[in-house]
Amino acid sequence: MVEEMKASLPAMAGGGFYNRHSSLQAAAIEKALPLWRQTVETIHLTGPTIRVVDYGSSQGHNSMAPIGAAIDVLREQKGAVQPIEVIHTDLPGNDFTTLFGAVIGDENSYLTKSRNIFVSAIGRSYFDQLLPAGSVDLGWNSWTLQWMSRNPAEDPDFIYGIISPSAWIRKAVTEQLALDWKAFLRLRSIELKHGGKLFCLFGSRDNADVGWEWLVHMLWTCIIEMRAQGLLSEEDTRKINLPLGPRELTDVRAPFGDDGLYAGLKLAHAEKVESPDPYWSEYQNTKDAGQFGRNWRNFMKAVFAPVIQGAIDPRNDREARTEELLDRFAEKVSSAPRETRHYVVVAVLEKVS
Ligand SMILES: C[S@@+](CC[C@H](N)C(=O)[O-])C[C@H]1O[C@@H](n2cnc3c(N)ncnc32)[C@H](O)[C@@H]1O
């Protein structure tokens, strides 16, 4: 089962591009920090070393605040000499060079603020067991679980399966998201120590009229235009799919029985919260529609350019076509700026048996 679910997806746009263009994700993380601090404060610690794992770190910039906050809490509880191990994990194709550069050089790096911190990284999908059983005290996981372990269906008529015109594709995506959530929980449950905790933040949605959907539709319109002009083939169009989807709170709670337990984990907290749209806030101040379009272009490129490039036939100039697509997208976005009202689920899990 786990073998079948191994991720074959590309990571975020490299060369530090994701770090430079993920302020929207950072804004949601900042909003979640009080609950994260509370989670760390109430953890049951055992053993000589505290192990903190960052599941799906990407290039590290957005991990500095949560990992730093956890270290502050742990220092208050355990003092300055307590060894703390921090392990960042991501897919093998992740830009780990930028990650280590950020750990050493980011102005907010937790490493420069505290001693007795031991950092390492693992380049492997978290749909594998990454660490020995019962060895993790604390897990942080932000903005990754909306990515599926694999794309369950190629869609000739759209790029975002959860709102595909085809019912069978919507069903396949919903099922994949459910399978992935359960697989992730089972594996983390093995890794966590008894009393250890895992904090997850990932994409959800509320109202399809005002969420991400307008952006996805604009991207799709640009793809159709490029196909009509012969710049993308039928096959390119079919293969370009964004392999991710939101989960409702009911999906998050689904594996847990009436006792709130699944695979030895207790769902201690689950809530859906609205997440800030910093690009809209900036636009409200500047009224600079061009910059608004560029901000969304950079966001899209940081997150989706590797997936889009990988879907385009290599005989077609993938990189140039992807840039062209993003240029067209930016132009459309800047011609009709809108606020994006998007949501995340925050869930706290505790290893109880
Ligand atoms: C949008 S980024 C989030 C990065 C960072 N945690 C943040 O909050 O900004 C999503 C990350 O999840 C990683 N990811 C997706 N699927 C994964 C998997 N199966 N195993 C490990 N990492 C995964 C991607 O490679 C990417 O770096």
XYZ file of C-alpha atoms in Angstrom, residues 9-196:
188
model
C 5.795 14.587 -7.769
C 8.299 17.391 -8.235
C 9.071 19.771 -5.378
C 8.651 23.580 -5.410
C 10.480 25.903 -7.877
C 14.183 25.775 -6.953
C 16.978 28.319 -6.643
C 15.255 29.713 -3.535
C 12.263 30.880 -5.615
C 9.748 29.337 -3.210
C 11.432 30.992 -0.217
C 11.193 34.382 -1.923
C 7.566 33.979 -2.993
C 5.639 32.249 -0.237
C 4.476 35.151 1.917
C 0.879 33.965 1.555
C 1.784 30.638 3.163
C 3.836 32.480 5.821
C 0.827 34.634 6.741
C -1.260 31.536 7.547
C 1.592 30.074 9.588
C 1.897 33.269 11.626
C -1.805 33.127 12.438
C -1.406 29.528 13.663
C 1.583 30.201 15.938
C -0.384 30.691 19.210
C -1.974 27.243 18.837
C 1.417 25.766 17.909
C 3.052 27.279 21.032
C 0.240 25.871 23.148
C 0.801 22.461 21.512
C 4.505 22.530 22.394
C 3.825 23.734 25.952
C 1.623 20.736 26.660
C 3.880 18.063 25.192
C 5.022 15.120 27.289
C 8.835 14.967 26.909
C 10.929 11.869 27.503
C 14.519 10.904 26.698
C 17.833 12.752 26.654
C 17.301 14.472 23.284
C 14.228 16.260 21.983
C 13.546 15.516 18.328
C 11.508 18.018 16.308
C 10.603 17.083 12.722
C 9.495 19.504 10.009
C 7.562 17.396 7.483
C 7.642 19.063 4.028
C 9.958 21.966 4.788
C 10.568 23.059 1.196
C 13.418 25.620 1.269
C 13.107 26.430 4.960
C 12.248 30.117 5.171
C 8.685 29.459 6.367
C 9.930 26.944 8.943
C 12.023 29.487 10.837
C 9.139 31.033 12.808
C 7.440 27.789 13.920
C 10.653 25.898 14.688
C 12.038 28.976 16.478
C 8.825 29.289 18.518
C 9.017 25.603 19.491
C 12.633 25.979 20.585
C 11.755 29.031 22.709
C 9.061 27.044 24.527
C 11.310 23.998 24.955
C 14.139 26.198 26.281
C 11.802 27.691 28.895
C 10.849 24.204 30.006
C 14.183 22.413 29.761
C 16.874 25.091 29.912
C 19.692 26.133 27.601
C 21.748 22.939 27.620
C 18.976 20.577 26.536
C 20.003 19.130 23.134
C 17.327 19.653 20.523
C 17.458 17.885 17.200
C 15.690 19.537 14.239
C 15.084 17.427 11.144
C 13.691 19.008 7.981
C 12.189 16.591 5.475
C 10.994 16.969 1.905
C 10.916 15.152 -1.437
C 14.306 14.137 -2.891
C 14.041 16.826 -5.596
C 13.662 19.611 -3.029
C 16.155 22.491 -3.099
C 18.062 21.385 0.009
C 20.961 23.708 -0.815
C 18.715 26.707 -0.235
C 17.261 25.010 2.854
C 20.685 24.641 4.506
C 21.603 28.156 3.407
C 18.460 29.444 5.133
C 19.156 27.482 8.302
C 22.579 29.094 8.494
C 21.885 32.500 7.012
C 18.205 33.445 7.305
C 17.869 36.480 9.552
C 15.149 34.650 11.509
C 16.936 31.321 11.705
C 16.358 29.439 14.938
C 19.974 28.254 14.713
C 21.469 31.675 15.339
C 19.258 32.275 18.382
C 19.980 29.209 20.458
C 22.792 26.783 21.278
C 22.689 22.972 21.403
C 20.577 22.671 18.284
C 21.446 19.829 15.883
C 20.081 20.162 12.359
C 19.758 17.622 9.580
C 17.496 16.868 6.630
C 15.871 13.877 4.946
C 15.137 13.823 1.203
C 12.384 11.253 1.030
C 8.595 11.239 0.725
C 6.728 11.230 3.998
C 4.558 8.493 2.518
C 7.448 6.333 3.706
C 8.437 5.867 7.321
C 11.269 8.379 7.701
C 12.428 7.824 11.273
C 12.701 4.981 13.786
C 9.568 3.960 15.638
C 8.848 5.970 18.785
C 11.608 8.536 18.181
C 9.819 11.849 17.439
C 8.651 14.269 20.131
C 7.145 16.938 17.963
C 6.084 17.241 14.332
C 5.418 20.431 12.369
C 3.724 20.196 8.985
C 2.505 23.209 7.024
C 0.981 23.604 3.572
C 1.935 20.152 2.279
C -0.937 17.745 2.809
C -3.138 19.318 0.144
C -0.597 17.734 -2.282
C -1.623 14.210 -3.142
C 0.844 11.334 -3.159
C 0.021 10.853 -6.837
C -2.313 12.320 -9.395
C -5.233 9.870 -9.546
C -6.555 11.044 -12.943
C -5.482 13.034 -15.988
C -8.241 15.452 -16.900
C -8.592 16.674 -20.488
C -11.173 19.280 -19.458
C -9.653 21.011 -16.455
C -6.566 21.252 -14.236
C -7.931 21.041 -10.689
C -9.586 17.681 -10.132
C -11.610 18.564 -7.053
C -13.814 20.862 -9.183
C -13.436 18.980 -12.468
C -16.501 18.891 -14.748
C -16.177 15.066 -14.544
C -17.795 13.500 -11.489
C -15.479 10.454 -11.619
C -12.413 12.715 -11.405
C -13.838 14.643 -8.451
C -14.490 11.283 -6.780
C -10.982 9.971 -7.556
C -9.407 13.100 -6.020
C -11.603 12.937 -2.920
C -10.695 9.277 -2.451
C -6.981 9.926 -2.945
C -7.032 12.747 -0.388
C -8.741 10.429 2.115
C -6.234 7.606 1.498
C -3.271 9.991 1.799
C -4.498 11.487 5.069
C -4.842 8.053 6.631
C -1.458 6.860 5.317
C 0.242 10.006 6.634
C -1.379 9.550 10.062
C -0.409 5.876 10.315
C 3.227 6.578 9.457
C 3.552 9.549 11.811
C 1.933 7.509 14.561
C 4.726 4.945 14.210
C 7.387 7.653 14.433
C 5.949 9.612 17.362
C 6.926 8.880 20.941
C 4.109 8.180 23.363
C 2.840 11.635 24.386
C 4.412 13.244 21.285
